[in-house]
Backbone as JSON, one array per atom type, in Angstrom:
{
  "sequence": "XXXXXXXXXXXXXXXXXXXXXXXXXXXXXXXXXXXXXXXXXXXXXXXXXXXXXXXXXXXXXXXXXXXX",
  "N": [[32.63, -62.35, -104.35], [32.75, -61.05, -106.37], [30.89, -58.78, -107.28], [31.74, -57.15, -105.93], [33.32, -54.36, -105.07], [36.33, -53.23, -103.59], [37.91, -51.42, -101.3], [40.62, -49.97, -99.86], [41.98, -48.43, -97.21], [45.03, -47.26, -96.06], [45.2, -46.72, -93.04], [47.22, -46.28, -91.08], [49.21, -44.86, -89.98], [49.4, -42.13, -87.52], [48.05, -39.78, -87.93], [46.74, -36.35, -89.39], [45.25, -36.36, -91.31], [44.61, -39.08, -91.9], [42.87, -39.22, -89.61], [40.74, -37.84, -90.04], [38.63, -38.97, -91.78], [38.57, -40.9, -90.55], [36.97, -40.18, -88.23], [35.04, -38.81, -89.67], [33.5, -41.31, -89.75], [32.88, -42.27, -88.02], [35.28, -44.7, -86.93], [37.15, -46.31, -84.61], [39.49, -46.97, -85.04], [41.84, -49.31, -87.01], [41.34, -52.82, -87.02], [38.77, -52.32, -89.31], [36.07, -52.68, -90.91], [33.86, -51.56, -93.41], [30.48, -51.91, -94.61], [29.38, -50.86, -97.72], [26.54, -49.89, -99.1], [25.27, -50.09, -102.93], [23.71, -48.08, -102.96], [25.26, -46.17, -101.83], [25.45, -45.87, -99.12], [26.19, -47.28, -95.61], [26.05, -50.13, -94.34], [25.43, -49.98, -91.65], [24.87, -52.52, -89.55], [26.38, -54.61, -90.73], [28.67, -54.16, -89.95], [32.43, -54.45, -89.59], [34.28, -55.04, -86.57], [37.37, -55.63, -85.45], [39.12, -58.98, -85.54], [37.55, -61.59, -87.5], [36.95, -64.96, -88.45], [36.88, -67.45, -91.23], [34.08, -68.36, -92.33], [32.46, -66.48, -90.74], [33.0, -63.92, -91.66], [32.58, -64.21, -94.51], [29.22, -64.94, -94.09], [28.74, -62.36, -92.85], [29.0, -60.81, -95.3], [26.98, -62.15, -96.97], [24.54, -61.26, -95.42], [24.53, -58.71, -95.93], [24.53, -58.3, -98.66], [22.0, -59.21, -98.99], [20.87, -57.43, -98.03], [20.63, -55.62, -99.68]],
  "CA": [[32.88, -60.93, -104.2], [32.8, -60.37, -107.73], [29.94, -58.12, -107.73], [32.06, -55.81, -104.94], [34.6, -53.18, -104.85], [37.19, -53.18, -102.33], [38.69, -49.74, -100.9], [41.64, -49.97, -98.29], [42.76, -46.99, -97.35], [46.0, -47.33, -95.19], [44.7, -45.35, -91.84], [47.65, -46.83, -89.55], [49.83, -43.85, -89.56], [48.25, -41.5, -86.52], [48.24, -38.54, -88.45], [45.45, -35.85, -89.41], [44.98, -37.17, -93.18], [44.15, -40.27, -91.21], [41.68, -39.04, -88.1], [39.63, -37.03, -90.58], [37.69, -39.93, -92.98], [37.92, -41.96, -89.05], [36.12, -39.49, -87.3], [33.6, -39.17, -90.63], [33.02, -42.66, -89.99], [32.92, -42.94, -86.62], [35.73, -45.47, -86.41], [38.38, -45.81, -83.65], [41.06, -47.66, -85.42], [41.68, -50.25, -87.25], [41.08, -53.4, -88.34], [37.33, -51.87, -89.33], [35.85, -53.16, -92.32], [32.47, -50.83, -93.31], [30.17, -52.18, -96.08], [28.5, -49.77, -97.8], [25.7, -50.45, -100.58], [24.7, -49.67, -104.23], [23.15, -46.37, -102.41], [26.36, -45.27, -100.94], [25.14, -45.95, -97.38], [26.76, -47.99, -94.68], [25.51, -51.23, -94.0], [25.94, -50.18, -90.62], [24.65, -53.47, -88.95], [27.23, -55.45, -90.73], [29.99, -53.04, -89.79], [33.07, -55.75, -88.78], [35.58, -54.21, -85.94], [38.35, -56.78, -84.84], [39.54, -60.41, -86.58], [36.7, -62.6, -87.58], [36.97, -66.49, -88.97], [36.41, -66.67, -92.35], [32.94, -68.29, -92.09], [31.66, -65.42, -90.44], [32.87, -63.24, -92.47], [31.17, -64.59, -95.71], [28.3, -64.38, -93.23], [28.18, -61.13, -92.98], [28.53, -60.45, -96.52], [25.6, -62.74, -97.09], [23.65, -60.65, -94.61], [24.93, -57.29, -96.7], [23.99, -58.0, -99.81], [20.47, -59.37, -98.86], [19.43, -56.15, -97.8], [20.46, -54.12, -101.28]],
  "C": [[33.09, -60.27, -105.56], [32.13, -59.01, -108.17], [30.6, -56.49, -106.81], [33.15, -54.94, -105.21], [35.34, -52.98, -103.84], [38.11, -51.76, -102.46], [39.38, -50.24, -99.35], [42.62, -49.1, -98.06], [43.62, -47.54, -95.75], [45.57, -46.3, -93.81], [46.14, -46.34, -90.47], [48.4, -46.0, -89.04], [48.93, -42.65, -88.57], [48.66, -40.25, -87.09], [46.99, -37.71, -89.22], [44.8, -35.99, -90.77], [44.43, -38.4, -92.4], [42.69, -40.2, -90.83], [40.55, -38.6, -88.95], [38.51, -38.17, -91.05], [37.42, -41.01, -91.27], [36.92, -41.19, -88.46], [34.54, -39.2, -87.94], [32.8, -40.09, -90.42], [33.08, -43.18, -88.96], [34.02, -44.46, -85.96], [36.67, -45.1, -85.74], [39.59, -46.11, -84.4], [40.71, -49.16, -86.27], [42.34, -51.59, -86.43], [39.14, -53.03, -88.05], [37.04, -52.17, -90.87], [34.22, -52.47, -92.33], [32.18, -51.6, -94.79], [29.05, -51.28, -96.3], [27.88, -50.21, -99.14], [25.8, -49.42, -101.75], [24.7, -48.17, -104.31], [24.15, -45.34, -101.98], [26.15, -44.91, -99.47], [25.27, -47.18, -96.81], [25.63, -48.84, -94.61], [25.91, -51.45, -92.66], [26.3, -51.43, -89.36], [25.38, -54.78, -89.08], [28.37, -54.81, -90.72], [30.83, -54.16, -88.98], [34.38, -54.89, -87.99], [35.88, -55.82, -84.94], [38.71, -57.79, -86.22], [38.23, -61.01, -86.69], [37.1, -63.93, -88.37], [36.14, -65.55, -90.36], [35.08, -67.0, -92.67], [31.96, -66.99, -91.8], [32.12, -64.21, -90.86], [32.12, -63.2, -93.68], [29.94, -64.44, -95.02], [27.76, -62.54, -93.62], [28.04, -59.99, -94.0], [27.65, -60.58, -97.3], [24.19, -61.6, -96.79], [23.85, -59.12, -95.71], [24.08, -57.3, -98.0], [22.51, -58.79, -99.76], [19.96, -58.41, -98.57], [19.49, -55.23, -98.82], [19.11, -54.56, -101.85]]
}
């Protein structure tokens, strides 16, 4: 993950600073992990909502950065 940037924006408080960047982004709640490329566009197809193992997480970072 060297090559990535990590952004974790605290969204657990239900408050309208919150809902706004969720509702941008079509998520309900967390735990939502969006990866977004180079381009600044969602890698919607590896979009991770819930817990995953950590296998399939590397997975789907695999899958991410094969399509930049």
């Amino acid at each position: 993950m060297n090559d990535m940037q990590l952004l974790r924006p605290d969204v657990t408080t239900d408050n309208t600073d919150n809902q706004a960047p969720m509702r941008r982004h079509q998520i309900l709640g967390p735990p939502t992990l969006l990866l977004i490329g180079p381009d600044g566009r969602e890698r919607r197809g590896e979009r991770i909502i819930g817990e995953l193992s950590a296998d399939e997480f590397l997975a789907r970072l695999t899958q991410a950065k094969q399509r930049n």
